Coordinates of C-alpha atoms in Angstrom, one line a residue:
X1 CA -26.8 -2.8 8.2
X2 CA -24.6 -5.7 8.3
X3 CA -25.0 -9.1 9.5
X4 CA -23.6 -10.1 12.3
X5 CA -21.6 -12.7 9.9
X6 CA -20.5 -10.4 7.5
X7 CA -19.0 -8.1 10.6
X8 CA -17.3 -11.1 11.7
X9 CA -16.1 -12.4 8.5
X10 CA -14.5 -8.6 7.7
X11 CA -12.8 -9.1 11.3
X12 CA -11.1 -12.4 10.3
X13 CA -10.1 -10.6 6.7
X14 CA -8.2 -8.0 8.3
X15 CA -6.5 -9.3 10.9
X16 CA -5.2 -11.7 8.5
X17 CA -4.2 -8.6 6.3
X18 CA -2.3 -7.3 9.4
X19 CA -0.9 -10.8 10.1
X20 CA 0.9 -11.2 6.9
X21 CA 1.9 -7.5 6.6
X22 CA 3.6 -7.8 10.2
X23 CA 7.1 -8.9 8.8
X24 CA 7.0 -4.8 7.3
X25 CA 6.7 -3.5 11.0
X26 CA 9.5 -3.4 13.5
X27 CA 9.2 -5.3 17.3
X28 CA 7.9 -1.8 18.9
X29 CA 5.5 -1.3 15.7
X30 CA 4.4 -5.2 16.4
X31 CA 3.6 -4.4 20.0
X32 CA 1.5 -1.5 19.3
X33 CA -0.9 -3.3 16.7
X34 CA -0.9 -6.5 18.6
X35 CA -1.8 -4.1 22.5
X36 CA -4.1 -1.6 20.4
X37 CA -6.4 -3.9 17.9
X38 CA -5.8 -7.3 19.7
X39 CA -5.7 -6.9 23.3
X40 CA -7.8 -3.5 22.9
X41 CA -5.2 -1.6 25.1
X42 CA -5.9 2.4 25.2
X43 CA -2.7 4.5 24.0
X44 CA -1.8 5.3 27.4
X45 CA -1.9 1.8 28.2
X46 CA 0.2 0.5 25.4
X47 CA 2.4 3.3 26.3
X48 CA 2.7 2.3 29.5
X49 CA 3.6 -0.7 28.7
X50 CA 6.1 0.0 26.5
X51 CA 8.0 2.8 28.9
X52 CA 6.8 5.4 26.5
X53 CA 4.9 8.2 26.1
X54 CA 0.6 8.3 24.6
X55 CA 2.0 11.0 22.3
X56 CA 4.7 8.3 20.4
X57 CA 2.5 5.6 20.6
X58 CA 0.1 7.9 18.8
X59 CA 2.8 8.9 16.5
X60 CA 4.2 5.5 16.0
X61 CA 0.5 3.8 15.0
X62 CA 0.0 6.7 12.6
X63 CA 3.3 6.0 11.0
X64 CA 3.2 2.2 11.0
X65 CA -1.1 2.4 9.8
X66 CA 0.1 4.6 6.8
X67 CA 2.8 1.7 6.2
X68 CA 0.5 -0.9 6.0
X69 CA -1.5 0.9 3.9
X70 CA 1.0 1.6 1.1
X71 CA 1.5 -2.1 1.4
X72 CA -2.1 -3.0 0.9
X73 CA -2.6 -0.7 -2.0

């Protein structure tokens, strides 16, 4: 299992992965990571939010998690 320092220090590695790959994502895109994985917002709350419906928020961090990834690889 983990340390608690090694769980923490994987934490600070990706959200400074996701910082730097933010100029790939457009304002909506930016929204949802920083409600969903920042603020911990639920899909109908970030939808909400937004004036938009769970289902595209769903689609939309699908999308935009497959983007980053091609970035990362």
């Amino acid at each position: 299992s983990p340390s608690s320092l090694e769980v923490l220090s994987d934490e600070i590695f990706n959200r400074l992965i996701v910082h730097r790959l933010f100029k790939f994502l457009d304002d909506t895109e930016k929204a949802i990571v920083d409600m969903r994985y920042y603020k911990g917002f639920t899909q109908a709350k970030t939808a909400a939010a937004l004036g938009i419906s769970q289902v595209q928020v769903s689609r939309k961090e699908k999308s935009l998690l497959q983007k980053l990834r091609k970035y990362v690889e």
